[in-house]
PDB file of C-alpha atoms in Angstrom:
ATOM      1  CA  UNK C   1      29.627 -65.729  20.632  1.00 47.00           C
ATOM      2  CA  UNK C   2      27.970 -65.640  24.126  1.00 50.00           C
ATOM      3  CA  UNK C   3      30.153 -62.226  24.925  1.00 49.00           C
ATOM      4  CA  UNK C   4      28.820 -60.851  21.796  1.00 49.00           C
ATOM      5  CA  UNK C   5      25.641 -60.612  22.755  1.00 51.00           C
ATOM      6  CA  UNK C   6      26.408 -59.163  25.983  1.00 51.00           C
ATOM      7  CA  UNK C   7      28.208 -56.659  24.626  1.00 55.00           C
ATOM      8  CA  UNK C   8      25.459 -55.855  22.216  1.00 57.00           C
ATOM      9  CA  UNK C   9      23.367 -55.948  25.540  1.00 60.00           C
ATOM     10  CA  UNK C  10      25.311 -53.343  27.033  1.00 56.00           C
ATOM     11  CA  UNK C  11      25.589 -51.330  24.207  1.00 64.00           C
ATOM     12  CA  UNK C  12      21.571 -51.022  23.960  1.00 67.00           C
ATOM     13  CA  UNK C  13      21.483 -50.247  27.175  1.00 70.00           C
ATOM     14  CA  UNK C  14      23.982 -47.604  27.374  1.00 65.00           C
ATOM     15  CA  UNK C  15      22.219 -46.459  24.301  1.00 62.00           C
ATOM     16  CA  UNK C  16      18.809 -46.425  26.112  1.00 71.00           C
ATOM     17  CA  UNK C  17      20.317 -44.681  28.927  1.00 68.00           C
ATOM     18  CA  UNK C  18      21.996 -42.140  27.049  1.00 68.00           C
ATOM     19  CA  UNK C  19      18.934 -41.324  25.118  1.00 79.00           C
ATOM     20  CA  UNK C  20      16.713 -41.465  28.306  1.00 78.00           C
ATOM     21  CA  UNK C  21      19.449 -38.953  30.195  1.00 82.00           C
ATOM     22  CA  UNK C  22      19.496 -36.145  26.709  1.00 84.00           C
ATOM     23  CA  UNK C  23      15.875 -36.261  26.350  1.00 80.00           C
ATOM     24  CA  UNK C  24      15.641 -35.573  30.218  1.00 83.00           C
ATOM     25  CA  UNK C  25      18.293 -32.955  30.008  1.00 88.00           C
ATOM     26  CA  UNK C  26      16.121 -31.374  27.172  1.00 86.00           C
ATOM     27  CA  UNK C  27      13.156 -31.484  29.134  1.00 85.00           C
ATOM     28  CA  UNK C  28      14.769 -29.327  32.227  1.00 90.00           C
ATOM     29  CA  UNK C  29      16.318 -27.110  29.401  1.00 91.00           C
ATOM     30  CA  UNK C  30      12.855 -26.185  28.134  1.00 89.00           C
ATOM     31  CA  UNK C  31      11.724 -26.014  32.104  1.00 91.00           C
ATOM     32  CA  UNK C  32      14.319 -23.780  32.699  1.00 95.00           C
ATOM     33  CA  UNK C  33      13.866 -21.623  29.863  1.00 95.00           C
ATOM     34  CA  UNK C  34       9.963 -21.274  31.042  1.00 95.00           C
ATOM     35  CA  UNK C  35      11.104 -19.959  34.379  1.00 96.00           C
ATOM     36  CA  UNK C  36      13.283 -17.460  32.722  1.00 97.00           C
ATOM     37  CA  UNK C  37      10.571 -16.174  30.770  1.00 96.00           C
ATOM     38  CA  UNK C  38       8.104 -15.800  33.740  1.00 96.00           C
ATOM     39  CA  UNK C  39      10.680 -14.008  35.239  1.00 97.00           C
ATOM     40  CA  UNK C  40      10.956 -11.579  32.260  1.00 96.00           C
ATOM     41  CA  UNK C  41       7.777 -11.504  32.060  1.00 96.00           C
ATOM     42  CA  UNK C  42       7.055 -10.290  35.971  1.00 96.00           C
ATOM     43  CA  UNK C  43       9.829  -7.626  36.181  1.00 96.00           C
ATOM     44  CA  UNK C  44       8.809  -6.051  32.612  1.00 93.00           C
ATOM     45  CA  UNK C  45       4.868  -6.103  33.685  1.00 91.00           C
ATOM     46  CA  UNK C  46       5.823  -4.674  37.172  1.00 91.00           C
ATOM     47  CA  UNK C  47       8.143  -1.935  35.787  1.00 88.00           C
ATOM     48  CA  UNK C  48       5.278  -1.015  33.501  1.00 84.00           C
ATOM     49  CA  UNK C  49       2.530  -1.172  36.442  1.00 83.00           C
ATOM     50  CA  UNK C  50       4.828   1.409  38.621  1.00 82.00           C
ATOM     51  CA  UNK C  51       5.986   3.444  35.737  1.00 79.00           C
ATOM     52  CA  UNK C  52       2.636   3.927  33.936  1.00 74.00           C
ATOM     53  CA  UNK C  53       2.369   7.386  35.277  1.00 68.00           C
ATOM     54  CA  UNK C  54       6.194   8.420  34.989  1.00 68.00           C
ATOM     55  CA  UNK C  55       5.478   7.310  31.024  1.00 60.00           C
ATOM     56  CA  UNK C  56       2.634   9.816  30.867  1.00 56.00           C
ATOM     57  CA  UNK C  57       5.233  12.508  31.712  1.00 56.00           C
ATOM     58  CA  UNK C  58       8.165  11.510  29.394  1.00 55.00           C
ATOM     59  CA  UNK C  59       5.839  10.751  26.044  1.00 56.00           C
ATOM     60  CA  UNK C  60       3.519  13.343  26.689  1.00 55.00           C
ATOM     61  CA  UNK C  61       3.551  16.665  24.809  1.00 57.00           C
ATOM     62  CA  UNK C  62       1.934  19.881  26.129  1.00 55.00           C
ATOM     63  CA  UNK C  63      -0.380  19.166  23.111  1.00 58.00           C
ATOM     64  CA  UNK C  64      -1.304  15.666  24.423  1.00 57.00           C
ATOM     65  CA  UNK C  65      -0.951  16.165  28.211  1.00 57.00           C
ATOM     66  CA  UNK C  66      -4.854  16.992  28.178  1.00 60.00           C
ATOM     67  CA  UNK C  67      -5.751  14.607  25.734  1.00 63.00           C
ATOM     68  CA  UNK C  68      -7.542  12.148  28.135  1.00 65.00           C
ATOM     69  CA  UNK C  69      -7.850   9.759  25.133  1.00 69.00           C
ATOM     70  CA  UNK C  70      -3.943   9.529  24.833  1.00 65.00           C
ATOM     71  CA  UNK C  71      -3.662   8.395  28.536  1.00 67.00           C
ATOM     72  CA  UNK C  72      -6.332   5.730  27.532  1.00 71.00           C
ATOM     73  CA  UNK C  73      -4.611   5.003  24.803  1.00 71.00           C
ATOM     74  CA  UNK C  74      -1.138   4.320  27.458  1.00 71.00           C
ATOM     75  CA  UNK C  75      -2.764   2.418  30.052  1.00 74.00           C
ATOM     76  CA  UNK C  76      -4.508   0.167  26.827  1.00 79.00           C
ATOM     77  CA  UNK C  77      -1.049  -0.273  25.777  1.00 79.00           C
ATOM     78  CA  UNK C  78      -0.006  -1.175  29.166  1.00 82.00           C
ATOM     79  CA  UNK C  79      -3.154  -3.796  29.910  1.00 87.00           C
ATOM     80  CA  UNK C  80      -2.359  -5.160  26.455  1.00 88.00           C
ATOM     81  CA  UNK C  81       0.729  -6.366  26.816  1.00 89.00           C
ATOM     82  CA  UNK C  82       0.459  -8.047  30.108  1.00 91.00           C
ATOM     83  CA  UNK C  83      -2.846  -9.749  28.540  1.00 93.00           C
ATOM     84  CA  UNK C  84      -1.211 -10.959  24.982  1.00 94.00           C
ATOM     85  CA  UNK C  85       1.922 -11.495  26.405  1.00 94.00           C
ATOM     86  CA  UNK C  86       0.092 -13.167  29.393  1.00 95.00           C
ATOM     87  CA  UNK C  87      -1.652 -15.502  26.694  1.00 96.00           C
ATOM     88  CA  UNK C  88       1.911 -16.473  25.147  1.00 95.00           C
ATOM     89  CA  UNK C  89       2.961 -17.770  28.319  1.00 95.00           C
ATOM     90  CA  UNK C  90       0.201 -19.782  28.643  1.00 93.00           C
ATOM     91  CA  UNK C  91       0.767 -21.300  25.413  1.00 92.00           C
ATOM     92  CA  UNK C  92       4.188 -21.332  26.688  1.00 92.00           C
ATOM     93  CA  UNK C  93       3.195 -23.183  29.849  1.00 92.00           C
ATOM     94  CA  UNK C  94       1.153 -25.627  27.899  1.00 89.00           C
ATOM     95  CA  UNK C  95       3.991 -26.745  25.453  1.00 86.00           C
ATOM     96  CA  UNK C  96       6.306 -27.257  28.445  1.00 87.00           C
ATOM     97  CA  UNK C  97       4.310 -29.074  30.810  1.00 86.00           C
ATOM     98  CA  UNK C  98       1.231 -30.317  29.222  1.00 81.00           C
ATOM     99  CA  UNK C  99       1.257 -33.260  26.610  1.00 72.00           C
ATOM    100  CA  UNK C 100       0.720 -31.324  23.545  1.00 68.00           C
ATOM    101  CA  UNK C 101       3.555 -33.354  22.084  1.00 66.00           C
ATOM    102  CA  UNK C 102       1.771 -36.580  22.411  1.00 68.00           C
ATOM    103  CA  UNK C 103      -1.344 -35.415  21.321  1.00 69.00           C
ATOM    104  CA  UNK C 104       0.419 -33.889  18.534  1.00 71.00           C
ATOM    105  CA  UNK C 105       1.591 -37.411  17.694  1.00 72.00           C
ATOM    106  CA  UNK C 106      -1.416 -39.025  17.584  1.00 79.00           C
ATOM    107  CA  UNK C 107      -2.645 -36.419  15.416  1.00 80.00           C
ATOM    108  CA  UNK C 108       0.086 -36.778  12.715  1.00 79.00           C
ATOM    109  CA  UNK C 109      -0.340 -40.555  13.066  1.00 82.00           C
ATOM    110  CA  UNK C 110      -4.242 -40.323  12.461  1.00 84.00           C
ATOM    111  CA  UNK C 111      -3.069 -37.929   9.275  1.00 83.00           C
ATOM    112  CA  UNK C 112      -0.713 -40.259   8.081  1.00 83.00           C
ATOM    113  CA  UNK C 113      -2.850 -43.434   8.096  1.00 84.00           C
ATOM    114  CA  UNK C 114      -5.586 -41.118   6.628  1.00 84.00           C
ATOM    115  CA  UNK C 115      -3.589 -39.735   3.171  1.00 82.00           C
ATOM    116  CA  UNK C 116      -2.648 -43.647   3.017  1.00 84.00           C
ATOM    117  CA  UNK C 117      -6.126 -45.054   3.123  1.00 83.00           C
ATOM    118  CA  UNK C 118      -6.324 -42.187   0.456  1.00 82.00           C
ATOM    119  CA  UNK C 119      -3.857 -43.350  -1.816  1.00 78.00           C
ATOM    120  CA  UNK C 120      -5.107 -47.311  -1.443  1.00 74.00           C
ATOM    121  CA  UNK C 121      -8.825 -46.366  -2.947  1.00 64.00           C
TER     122      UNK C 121
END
């Protein structure tokens, strides 16, 4: 009866170990994943940066070419996605590394024990 227990010992812990070694596997997964979009991120923002005035040539009619507010309109298009992409990383960078999941938690907790406090009245 004693080994049973030890086994069932064991067998918790190689549970809890197992459990503690995927969740840490998904964590570096999602790091990883972060990385690669920073990456994609700083070679598609850089490309755009150097190319800004090559685009002006290609997309450019003779029509537009002395349209001044069409070349606005290309470097706003250029600013604007390195700022609302910029902003996605962030929010990126915050799910990864900050604790939104616990706070996240304790919000649906907080929700939970509120719509049950509703239902007891």
């Amino acid at each position: 009866m004693n080994t049973e227990r030890t086994n069932d010992n064991f067998d918790n812990e190689e549970y809890n170990r197992l459990s503690k070694y995927e969740r840490a596997k998904t964590k570096v997964a999602s790091i990883k994943r972060f990385y690669n979009h920073v990456l994609v991120f700083l070679l598609i923002n850089i490309i755009l940066y150097f190319l800004r005035h090559k685009f002006v040539f290609i997309l450019v009619s003779k029509d537009a070419f002395g349209n001044p507010d069409f070349l606005d309109w290309i470097n706003w298009n250029i600013y604007g996605t390195t700022i609302v992409w910029g902003f996605i990383l962030a929010i990126h960078a915050l799910i990864v590394f900050g604790n939104i999941s616990w706070y996240m938690k304790r919000w649906e907790e907080r929700q939970i024990q509120k719509h049950i406090n509703s239902y007891n009245d």
